[in-house]
Coordinates of C-alpha atoms in Angstrom, one line a residue:
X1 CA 22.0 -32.1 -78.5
X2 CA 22.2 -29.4 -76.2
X3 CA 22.5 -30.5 -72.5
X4 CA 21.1 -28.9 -69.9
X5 CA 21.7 -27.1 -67.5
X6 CA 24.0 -24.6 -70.1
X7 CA 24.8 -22.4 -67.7
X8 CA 26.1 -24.6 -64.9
X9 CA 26.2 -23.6 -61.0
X10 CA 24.8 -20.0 -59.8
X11 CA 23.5 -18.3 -63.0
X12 CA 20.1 -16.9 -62.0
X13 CA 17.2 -14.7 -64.0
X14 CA 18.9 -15.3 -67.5
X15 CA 18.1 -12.4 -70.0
X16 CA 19.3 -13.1 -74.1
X17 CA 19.6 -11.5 -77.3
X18 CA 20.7 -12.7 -80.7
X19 CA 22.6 -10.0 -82.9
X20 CA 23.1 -11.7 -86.4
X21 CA 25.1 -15.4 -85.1
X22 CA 26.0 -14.6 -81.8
X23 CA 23.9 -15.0 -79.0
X24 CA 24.4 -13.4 -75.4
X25 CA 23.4 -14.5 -71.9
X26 CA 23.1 -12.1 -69.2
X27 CA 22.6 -13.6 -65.4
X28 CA 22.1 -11.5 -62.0
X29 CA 25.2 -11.5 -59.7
X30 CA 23.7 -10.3 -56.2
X31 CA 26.3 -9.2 -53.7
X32 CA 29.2 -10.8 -56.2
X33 CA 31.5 -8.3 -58.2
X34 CA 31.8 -7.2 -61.1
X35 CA 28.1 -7.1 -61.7
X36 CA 25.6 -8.5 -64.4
X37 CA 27.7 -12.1 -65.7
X38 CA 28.0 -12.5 -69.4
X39 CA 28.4 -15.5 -71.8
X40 CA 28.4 -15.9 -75.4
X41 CA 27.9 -18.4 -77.6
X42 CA 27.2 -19.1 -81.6
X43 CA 25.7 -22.7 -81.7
X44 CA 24.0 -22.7 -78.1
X45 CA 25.6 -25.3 -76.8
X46 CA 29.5 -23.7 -76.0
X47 CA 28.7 -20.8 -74.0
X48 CA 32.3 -18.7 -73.3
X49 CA 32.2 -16.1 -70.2
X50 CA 33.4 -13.0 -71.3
X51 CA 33.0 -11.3 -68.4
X52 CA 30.8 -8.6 -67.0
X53 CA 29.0 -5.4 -67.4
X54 CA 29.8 -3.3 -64.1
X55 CA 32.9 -3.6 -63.8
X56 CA 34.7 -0.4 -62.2
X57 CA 34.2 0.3 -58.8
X58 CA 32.6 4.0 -60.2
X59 CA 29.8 2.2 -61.9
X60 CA 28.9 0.1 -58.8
X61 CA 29.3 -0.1 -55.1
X62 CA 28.0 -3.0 -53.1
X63 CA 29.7 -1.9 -50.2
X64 CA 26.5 -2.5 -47.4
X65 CA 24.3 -4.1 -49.5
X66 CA 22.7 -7.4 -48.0
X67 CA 23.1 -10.8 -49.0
X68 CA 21.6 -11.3 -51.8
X69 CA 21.1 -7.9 -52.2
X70 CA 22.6 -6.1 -55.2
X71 CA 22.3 -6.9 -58.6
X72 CA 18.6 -8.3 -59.4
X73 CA 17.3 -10.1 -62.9
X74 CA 19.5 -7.5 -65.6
X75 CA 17.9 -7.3 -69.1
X76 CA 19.8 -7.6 -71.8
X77 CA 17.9 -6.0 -75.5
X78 CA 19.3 -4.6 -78.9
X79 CA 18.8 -2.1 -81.3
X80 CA 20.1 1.0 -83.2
X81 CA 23.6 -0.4 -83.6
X82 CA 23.7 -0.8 -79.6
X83 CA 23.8 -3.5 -76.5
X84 CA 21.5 -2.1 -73.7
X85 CA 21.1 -3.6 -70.5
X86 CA 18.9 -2.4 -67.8
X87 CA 19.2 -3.8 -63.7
X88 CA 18.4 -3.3 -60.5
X89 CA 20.5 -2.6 -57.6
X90 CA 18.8 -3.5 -54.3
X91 CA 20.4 -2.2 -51.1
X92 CA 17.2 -3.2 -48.7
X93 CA 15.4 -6.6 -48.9
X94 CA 13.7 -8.8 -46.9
X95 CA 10.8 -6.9 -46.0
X96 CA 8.2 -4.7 -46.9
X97 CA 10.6 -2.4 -48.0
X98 CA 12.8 -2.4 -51.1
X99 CA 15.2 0.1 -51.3
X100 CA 16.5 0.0 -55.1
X101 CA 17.3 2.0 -58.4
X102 CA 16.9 1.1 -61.6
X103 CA 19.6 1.6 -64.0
X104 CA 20.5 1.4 -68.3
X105 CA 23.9 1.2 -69.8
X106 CA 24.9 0.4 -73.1
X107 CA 27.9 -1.0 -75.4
X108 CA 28.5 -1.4 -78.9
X109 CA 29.8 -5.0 -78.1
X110 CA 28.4 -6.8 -75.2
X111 CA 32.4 -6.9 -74.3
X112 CA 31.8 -3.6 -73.7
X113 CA 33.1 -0.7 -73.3
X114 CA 29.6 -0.1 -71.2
X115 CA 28.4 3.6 -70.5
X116 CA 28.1 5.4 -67.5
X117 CA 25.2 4.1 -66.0
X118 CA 21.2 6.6 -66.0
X119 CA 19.2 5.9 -63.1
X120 CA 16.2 5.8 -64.4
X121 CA 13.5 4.8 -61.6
X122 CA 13.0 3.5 -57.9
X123 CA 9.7 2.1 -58.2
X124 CA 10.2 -1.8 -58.5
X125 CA 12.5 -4.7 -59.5
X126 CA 13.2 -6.7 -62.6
X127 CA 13.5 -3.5 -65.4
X128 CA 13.3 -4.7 -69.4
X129 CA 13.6 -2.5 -71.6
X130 CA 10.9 -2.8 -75.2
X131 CA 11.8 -1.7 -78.2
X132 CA 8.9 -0.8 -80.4
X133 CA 8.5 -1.0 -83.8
X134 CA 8.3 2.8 -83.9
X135 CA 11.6 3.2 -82.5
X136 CA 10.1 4.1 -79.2
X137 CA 11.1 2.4 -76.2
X138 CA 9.4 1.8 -72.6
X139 CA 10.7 0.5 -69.6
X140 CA 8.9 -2.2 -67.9
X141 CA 8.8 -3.3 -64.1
X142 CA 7.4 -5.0 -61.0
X143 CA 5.3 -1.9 -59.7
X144 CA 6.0 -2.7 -56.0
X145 CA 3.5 -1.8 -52.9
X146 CA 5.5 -1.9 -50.1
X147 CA 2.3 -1.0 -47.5
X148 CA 0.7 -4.0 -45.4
X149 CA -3.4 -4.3 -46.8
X150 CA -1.8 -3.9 -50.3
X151 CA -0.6 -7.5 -52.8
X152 CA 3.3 -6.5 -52.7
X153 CA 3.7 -7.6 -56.5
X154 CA 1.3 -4.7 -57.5
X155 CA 1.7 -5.5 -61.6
X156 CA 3.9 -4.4 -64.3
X157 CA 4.4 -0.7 -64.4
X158 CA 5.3 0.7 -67.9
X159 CA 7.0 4.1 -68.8
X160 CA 8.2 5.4 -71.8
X161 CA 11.9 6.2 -72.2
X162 CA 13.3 8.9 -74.5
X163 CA 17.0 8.0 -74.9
X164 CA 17.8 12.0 -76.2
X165 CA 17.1 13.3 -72.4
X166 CA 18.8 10.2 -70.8
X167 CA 15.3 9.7 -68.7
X168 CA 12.1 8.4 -68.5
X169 CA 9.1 10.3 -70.1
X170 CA 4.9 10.5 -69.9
X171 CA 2.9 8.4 -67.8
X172 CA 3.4 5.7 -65.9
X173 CA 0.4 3.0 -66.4
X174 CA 0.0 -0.8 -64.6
X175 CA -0.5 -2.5 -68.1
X176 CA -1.1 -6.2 -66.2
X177 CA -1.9 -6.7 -62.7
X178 CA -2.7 -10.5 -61.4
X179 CA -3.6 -12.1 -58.4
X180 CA -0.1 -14.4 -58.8
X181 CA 3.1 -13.1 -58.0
X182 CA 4.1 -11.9 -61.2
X183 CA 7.7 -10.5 -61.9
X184 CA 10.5 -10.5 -64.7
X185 CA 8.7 -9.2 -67.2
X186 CA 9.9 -9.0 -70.9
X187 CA 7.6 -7.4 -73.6
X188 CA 7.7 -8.2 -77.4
X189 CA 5.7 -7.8 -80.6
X190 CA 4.4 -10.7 -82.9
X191 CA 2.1 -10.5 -85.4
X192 CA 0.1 -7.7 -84.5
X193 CA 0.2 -8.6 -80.9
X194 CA 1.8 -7.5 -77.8
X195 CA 2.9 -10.0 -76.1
X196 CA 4.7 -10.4 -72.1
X197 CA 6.5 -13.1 -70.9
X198 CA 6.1 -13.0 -67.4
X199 CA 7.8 -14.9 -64.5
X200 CA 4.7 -16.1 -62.4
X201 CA 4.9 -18.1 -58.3
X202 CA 7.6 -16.8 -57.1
X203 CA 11.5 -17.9 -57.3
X204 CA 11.2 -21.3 -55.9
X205 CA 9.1 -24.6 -56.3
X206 CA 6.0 -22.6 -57.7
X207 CA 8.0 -20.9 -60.2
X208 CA 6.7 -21.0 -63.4
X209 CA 6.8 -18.7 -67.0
X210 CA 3.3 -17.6 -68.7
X211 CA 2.2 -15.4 -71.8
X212 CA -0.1 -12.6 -72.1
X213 CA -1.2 -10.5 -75.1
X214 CA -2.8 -7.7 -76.3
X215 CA -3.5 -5.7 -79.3
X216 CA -2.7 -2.7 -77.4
X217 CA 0.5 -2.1 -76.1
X218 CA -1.1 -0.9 -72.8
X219 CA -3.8 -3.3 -72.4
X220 CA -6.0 -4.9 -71.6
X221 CA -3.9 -8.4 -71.7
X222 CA -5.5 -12.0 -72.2
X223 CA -3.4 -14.2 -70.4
X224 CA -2.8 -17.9 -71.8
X225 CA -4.6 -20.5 -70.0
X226 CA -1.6 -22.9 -70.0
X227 CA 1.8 -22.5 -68.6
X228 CA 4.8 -22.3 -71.2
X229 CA 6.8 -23.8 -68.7
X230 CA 6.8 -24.9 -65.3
X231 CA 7.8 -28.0 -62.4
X232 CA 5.4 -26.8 -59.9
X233 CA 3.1 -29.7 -60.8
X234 CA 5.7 -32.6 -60.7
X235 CA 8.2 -32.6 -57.5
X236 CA 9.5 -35.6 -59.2
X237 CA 10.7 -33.5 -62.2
X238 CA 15.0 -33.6 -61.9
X239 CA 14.8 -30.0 -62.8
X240 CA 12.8 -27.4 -60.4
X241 CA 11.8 -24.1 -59.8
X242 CA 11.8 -23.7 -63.8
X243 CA 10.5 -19.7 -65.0
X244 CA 11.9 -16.8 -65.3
X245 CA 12.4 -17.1 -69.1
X246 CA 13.2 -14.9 -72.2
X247 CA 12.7 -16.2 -75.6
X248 CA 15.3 -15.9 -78.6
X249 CA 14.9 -16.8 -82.0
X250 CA 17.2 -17.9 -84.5
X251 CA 18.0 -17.3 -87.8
X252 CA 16.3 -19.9 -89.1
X253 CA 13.1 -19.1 -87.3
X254 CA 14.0 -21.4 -84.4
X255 CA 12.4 -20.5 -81.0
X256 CA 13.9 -21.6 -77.6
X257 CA 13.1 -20.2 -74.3
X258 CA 16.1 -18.7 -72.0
X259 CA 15.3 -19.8 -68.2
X260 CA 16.3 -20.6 -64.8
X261 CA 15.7 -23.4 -62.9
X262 CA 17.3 -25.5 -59.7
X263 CA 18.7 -29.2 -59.7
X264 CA 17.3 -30.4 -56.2
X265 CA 19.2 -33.0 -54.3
X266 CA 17.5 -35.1 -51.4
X267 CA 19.2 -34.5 -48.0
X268 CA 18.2 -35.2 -44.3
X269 CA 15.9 -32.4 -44.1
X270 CA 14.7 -32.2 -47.1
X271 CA 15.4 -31.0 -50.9
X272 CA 18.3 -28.9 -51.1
X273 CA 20.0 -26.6 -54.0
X274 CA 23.5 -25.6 -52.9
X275 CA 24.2 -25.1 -56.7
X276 CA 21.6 -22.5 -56.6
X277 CA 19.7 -21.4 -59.7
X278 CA 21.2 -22.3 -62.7
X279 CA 20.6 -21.5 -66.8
X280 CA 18.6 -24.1 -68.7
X281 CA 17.6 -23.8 -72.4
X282 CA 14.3 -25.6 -74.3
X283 CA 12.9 -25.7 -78.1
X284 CA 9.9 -23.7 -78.2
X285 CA 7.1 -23.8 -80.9
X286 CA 3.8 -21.4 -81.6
X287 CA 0.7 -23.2 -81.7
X288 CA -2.4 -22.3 -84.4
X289 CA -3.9 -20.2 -81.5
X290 CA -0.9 -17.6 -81.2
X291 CA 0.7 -19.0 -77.9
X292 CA 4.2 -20.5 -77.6
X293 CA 4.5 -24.0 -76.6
X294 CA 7.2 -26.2 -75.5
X295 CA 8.5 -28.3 -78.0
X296 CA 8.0 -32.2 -77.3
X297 CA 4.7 -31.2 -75.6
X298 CA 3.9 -30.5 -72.0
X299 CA 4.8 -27.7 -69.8
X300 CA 7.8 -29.2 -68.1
X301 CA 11.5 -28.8 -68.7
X302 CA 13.8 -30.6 -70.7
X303 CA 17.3 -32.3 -69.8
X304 CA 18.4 -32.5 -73.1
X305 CA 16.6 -30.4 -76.4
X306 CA 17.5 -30.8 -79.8
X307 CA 20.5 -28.3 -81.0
X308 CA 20.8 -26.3 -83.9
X309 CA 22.3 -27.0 -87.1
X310 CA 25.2 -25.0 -87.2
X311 CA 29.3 -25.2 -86.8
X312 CA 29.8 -26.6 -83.3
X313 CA 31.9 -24.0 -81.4
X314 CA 35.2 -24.2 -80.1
X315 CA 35.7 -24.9 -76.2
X316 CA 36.8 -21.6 -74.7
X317 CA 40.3 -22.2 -73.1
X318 CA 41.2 -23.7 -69.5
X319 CA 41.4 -20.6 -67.0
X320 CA 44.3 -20.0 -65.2
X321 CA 44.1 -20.0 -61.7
X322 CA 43.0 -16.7 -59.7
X323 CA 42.5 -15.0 -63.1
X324 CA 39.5 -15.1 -66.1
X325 CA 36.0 -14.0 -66.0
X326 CA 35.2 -17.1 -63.5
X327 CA 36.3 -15.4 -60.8
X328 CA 34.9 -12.7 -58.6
X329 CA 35.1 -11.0 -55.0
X330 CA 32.7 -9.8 -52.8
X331 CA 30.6 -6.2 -52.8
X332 CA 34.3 -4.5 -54.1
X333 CA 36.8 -5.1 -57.2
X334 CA 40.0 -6.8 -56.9
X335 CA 42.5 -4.6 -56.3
X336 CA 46.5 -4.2 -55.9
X337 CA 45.9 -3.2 -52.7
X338 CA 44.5 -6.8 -51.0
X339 CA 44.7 -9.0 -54.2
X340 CA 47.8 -9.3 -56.5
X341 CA 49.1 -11.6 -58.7
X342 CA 52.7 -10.4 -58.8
X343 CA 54.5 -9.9 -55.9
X344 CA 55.2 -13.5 -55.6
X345 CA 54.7 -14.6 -59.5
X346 CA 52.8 -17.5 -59.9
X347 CA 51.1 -17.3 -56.9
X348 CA 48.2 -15.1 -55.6
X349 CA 48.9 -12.9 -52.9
X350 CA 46.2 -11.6 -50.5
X351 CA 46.1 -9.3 -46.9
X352 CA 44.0 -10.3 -44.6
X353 CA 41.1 -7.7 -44.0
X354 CA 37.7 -8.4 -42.5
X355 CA 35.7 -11.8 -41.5
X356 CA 33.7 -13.8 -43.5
X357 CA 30.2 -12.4 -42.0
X358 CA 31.2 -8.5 -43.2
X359 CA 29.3 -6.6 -45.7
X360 CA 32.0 -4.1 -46.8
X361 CA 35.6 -5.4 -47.2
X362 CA 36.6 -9.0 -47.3
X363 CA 39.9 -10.8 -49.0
X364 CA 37.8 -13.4 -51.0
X365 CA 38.1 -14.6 -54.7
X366 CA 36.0 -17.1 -55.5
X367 CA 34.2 -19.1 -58.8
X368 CA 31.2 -20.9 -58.9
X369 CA 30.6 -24.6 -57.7
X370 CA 30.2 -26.6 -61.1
X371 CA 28.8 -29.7 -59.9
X372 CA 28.0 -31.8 -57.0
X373 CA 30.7 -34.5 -57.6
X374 CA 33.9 -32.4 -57.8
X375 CA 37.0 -32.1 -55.4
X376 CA 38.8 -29.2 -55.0
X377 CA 42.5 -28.4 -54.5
X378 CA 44.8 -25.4 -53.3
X379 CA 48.2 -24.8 -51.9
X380 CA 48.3 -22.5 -48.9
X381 CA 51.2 -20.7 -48.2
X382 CA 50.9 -18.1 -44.4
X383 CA 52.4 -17.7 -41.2
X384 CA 49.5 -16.4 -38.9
X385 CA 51.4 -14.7 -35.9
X386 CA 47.7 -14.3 -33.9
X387 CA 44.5 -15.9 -33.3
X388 CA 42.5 -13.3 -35.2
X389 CA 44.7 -14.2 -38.8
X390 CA 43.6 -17.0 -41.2
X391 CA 43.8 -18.2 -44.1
X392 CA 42.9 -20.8 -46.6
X393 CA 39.8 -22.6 -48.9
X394 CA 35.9 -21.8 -48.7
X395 CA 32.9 -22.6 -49.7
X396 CA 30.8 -20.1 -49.4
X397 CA 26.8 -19.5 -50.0
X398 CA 26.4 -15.7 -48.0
X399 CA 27.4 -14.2 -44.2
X400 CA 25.4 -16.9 -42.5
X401 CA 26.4 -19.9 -44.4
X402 CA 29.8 -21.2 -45.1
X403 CA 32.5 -24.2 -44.6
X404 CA 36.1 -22.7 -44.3
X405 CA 39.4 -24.9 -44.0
X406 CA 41.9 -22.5 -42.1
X407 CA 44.9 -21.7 -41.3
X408 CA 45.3 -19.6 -38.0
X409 CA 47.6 -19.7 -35.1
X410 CA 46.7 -21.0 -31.1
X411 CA 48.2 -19.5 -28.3
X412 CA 49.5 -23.4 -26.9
X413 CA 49.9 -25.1 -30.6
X414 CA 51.6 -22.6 -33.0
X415 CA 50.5 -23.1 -36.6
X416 CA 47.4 -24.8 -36.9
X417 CA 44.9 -26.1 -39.4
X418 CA 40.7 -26.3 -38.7
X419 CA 37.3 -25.9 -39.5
X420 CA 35.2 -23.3 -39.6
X421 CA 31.3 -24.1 -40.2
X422 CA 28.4 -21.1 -40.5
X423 CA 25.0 -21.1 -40.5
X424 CA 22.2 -18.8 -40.0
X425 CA 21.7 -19.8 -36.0
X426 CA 25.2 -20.8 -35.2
X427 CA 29.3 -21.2 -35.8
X428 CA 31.4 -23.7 -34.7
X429 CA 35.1 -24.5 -35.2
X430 CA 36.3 -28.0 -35.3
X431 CA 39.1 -30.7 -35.9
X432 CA 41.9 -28.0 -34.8
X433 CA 45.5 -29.5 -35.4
X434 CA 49.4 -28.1 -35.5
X435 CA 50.9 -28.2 -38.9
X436 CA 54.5 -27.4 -39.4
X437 CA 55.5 -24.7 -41.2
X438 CA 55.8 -24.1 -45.5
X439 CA 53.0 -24.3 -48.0
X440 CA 50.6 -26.9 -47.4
X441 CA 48.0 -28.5 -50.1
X442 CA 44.3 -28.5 -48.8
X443 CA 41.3 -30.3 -50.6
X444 CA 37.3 -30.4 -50.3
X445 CA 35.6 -33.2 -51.6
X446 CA 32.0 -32.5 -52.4
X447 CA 29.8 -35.6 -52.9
X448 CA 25.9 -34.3 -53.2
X449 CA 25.5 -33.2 -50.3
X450 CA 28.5 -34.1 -48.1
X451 CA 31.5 -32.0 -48.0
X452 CA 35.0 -33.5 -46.3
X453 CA 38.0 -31.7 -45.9
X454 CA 41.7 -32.5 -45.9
X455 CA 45.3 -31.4 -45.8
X456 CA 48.6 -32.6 -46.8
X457 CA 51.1 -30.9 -44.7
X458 CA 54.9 -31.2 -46.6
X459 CA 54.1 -34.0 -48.3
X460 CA 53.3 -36.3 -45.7
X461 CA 49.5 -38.0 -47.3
X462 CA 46.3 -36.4 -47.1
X463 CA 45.0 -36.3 -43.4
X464 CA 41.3 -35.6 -42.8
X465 CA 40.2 -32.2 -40.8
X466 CA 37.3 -31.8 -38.9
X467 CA 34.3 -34.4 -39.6
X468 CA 32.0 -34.7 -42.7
X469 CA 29.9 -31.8 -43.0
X470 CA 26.8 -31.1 -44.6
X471 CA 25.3 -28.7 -47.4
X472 CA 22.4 -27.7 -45.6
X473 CA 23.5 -24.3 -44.9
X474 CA 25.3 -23.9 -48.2
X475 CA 21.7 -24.1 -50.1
X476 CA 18.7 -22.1 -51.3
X477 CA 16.2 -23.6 -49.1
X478 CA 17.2 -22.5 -45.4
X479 CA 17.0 -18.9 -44.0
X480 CA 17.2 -16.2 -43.4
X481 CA 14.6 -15.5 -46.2
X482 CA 16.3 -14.6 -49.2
X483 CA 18.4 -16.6 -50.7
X484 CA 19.2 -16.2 -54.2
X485 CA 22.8 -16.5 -54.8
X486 CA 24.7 -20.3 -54.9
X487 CA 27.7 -21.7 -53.8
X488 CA 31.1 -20.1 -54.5
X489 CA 34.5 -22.2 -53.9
X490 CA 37.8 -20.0 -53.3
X491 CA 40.6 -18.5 -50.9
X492 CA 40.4 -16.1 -48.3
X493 CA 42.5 -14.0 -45.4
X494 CA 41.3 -12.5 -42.5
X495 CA 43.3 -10.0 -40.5
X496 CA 41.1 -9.0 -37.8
X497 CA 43.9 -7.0 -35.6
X498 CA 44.7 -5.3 -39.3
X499 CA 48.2 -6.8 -38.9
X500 CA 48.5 -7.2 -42.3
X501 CA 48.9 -10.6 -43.1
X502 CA 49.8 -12.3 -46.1
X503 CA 48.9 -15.2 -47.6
X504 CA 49.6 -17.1 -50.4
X505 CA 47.8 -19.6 -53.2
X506 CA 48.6 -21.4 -56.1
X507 CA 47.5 -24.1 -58.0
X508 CA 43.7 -24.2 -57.7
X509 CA 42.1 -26.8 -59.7
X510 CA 38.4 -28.6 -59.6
X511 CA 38.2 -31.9 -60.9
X512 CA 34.7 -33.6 -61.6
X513 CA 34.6 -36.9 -59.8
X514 CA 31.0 -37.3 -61.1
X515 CA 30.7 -41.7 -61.5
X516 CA 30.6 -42.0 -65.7

């Protein structure tokens, strides 16, 4: 069986290919670098990160760009002996405006190396590139109308691309416009038909995937009556905000649909999703009238789907702390210069630079959160000489919403060890306490939504800081309006006086404490 979701914690807008046994996953990354996340896999169940796309500071800069701004919904397609991948990189959001480009690259191997990247347009999100039969290709996406008596979603725009020139050719046409928000189109051919797989609702509790088809590649489209997949009808449903999907085929004529969709857990004020959106897989079938359907009936999503009948794949290995695909920074690469894993070997080194709520250059490696029963453990190692140095473990969603166990130094204590709680209307710093001096062990225990943290200082037992504290602002559902990332667990340093401080980590582990 394949068990969902396959793509565990923060893996939003899943795009997927299948070239001869391998199959390849690409998610959107946001604010997170490198961009544009990829995993592989040969049997669908084992998926192996093998890194990313953009990852040199020439073929992307973050730097400024918002939360949740950055990389949106990347397309992953193949032909002609080559990987392409188009994206969008959004450096305005939240209002009526979108300032954004659209970009390709390609590889010969989705391990890249990846080109330089084309711009190709500026006119809307979620790009997907279709490959015709012809060998001519078009570039789909959201055709966006930014002015105030106009529906924003204004369709799906489509241009042909002429790969020769390196740029977009002919005329632009609106090949399907609907009174739902539609977005994250793909477009693909099947038995004489045209036929878009569209994101419909919106990327929350109305989310939902649907079908249209035409015998003309530019219209008009039918639309299917029925949803292929959604949870907008069932808040009950353990999996929601299901769409977003992609379908792949395998090469035994299997169909499955690619898609993203959140795990919701009740809290105080309501359903939350500090995991964010994750990647889910389901069978998929066609039906005698020419639409696909899910397999096992219905429109919503499966826990667990039948596999494939193939050699299970091998389990990638364990990651070594600090290093591997898992781990990323914020809007800027990991460099020498603020992150490096040999001055001290065996340890990670980093110089405080700027505070958790910057947009341009923080000290911050991180992973994704896994699960909602896991504890997490680090040794700290930092003398902060000033009240404006810290150090130590985060959880972090964006600027306005993280918990952060830190060290830092008080004028009337010395060395000191407390909490430092964000969220989008305020910031507050609790359970402050001296520590003596030498590495100490820190550990966040995450159970649904409650979140405790705690220190062993030199061996002396684990001592609770601060008080429980709550997931609420770690999650999709609060403000400010966007929020499309997911929560990230890792080390950080401040150095707000740019003193220069350095501070040390080493043996960072997560251990599911999930109840079996």
């Amino acid at each position: 069986m394949i068990i969902n979701p396959i793509l565990p914690g923060f893996h939003p807008d899943p795009s997927a290919v299948r070239v001869g046994a391998q199959y390849v996953i690409a998610t959107s990354t946001f604010e997170w670098f490198p961009g544009i996340s990829l995993h592989t896999s040969t049997d669908l169940r084992t998926w192996r990160p093998i890194g990313a796309v953009l990852d040199r500071a020439d073929h992307l800069d973050l730097r400024g760009v918002p939360d949740s701004g950055g990389i949106w919904a990347p397309a992953l397609s193949y032909g002609d002996g080559l990987y392409w991948m188009v994206y969008t990189v959004v450096r305005t959001a939240g209002g009526p405006h979108k300032d954004l480009d659209n970009y390709l690259v390609t590889a010969p191997q989705p391990g890249g190396p990846w080109s330089d990247p084309v711009h190709l347009n500026s006119s809307g999100f979620d790009p997907s590139l279709f490959h015709a039969a012809d060998g001519r290709r078009y570039l789909l996406n959201v055709n966006w109308d930014h002015r105030a008596d106009r529906f924003s979603f204004g369709g799906v725009l489509l241009q042909e691309y002429d790969h020769r020139r390196r740029a977009l050719t002919g005329e632009q046409s609106v090949i399907f416009r609907s009174d739902e928000l539609v977005e994250g189109s793909h477009l693909f051919e099947r038995d004489g038909w045209y036929y878009l797989t569209l994101a419909e609702g919106g990327t929350g509790y109305h989310h939902g995937v649907r079908l249209a088809r035409s015998r003309d590649l530019r219209g008009p489209y039918e639309t299917d009556p029925h949803a292929l997949l959604t949870s907008r009808d069932d808040p009950g449903q353990a999996i929601q905000k299901a769409g977003h999907g992609q379908l792949i085929t395998t090469p035994a004529g299997e169909n499955f649909l690619v898609h993203l969709g959140s795990r919701p857990v009740m809290g105080r004020n309501g359903l939350r999703c500090p995991l964010g959106r994750e990647t889910f897989l389901q069978r998929v079938h066609w039906d005698a009238d020419g639409w696909p359907r899910l397999t096992g009936g219905g429109h919503h999503p499966f826990a667990e789907v039948p596999g494939i009948d193939v050699p299970e794949a091998e389990a990638w290995p364990a990651e070594r702390p600090f290093q591997g695909p898992e781990w990323v920074s914020l809007r800027v690469p990991a460099e020498p210069t603020w992150a490096d894993l040999t001055s001290r070997p065996g340890w990670l080194r980093l110089r405080g630079r700027e505070s958790l709520d910057s947009l341009f250059h923080q000290s911050l490696l991180a992973r994704r959160l896994p699960s909602l029963d896991c504890s997490v453990e680090v040794t700290v190692d930092a003398d902060p000489q000033h009240f404006t140095e810290l150090a130590g473990l985060v959880l972090y969603y964006n600027t306005t919403g993280y918990h952060y166990l830190a060290i830092t130094h008080d004028e009337r204590l010395g060395r000191v060890a407390g909490v430092v709680s964000k969220t989008p209307g305020n910031t507050l710093e609790r359970g402050r306490g001296a520590v003596g001096p030498g590495p100490v062990r820190m550990r966040a225990e995450i159970r649904r939504l409650r979140l405790v943290f705690s220190i062993d200082d030199a061996g002396q037992g684990w001592e609770r800081v601060g008080p429980e504290l709550d997931l609420d602002a770690l999650s999709d559902e609060i403000g400010p309006p966007l929020r499309f990332t997911g929560t990230m667990v890792g080390v950080c340093a401040q150095d707000l006086s740019r003193r220069r401080l350095l501070a040390d980590f080493a043996d960072f582990v997560v251990a599911d404490t999930a109840e079996r």
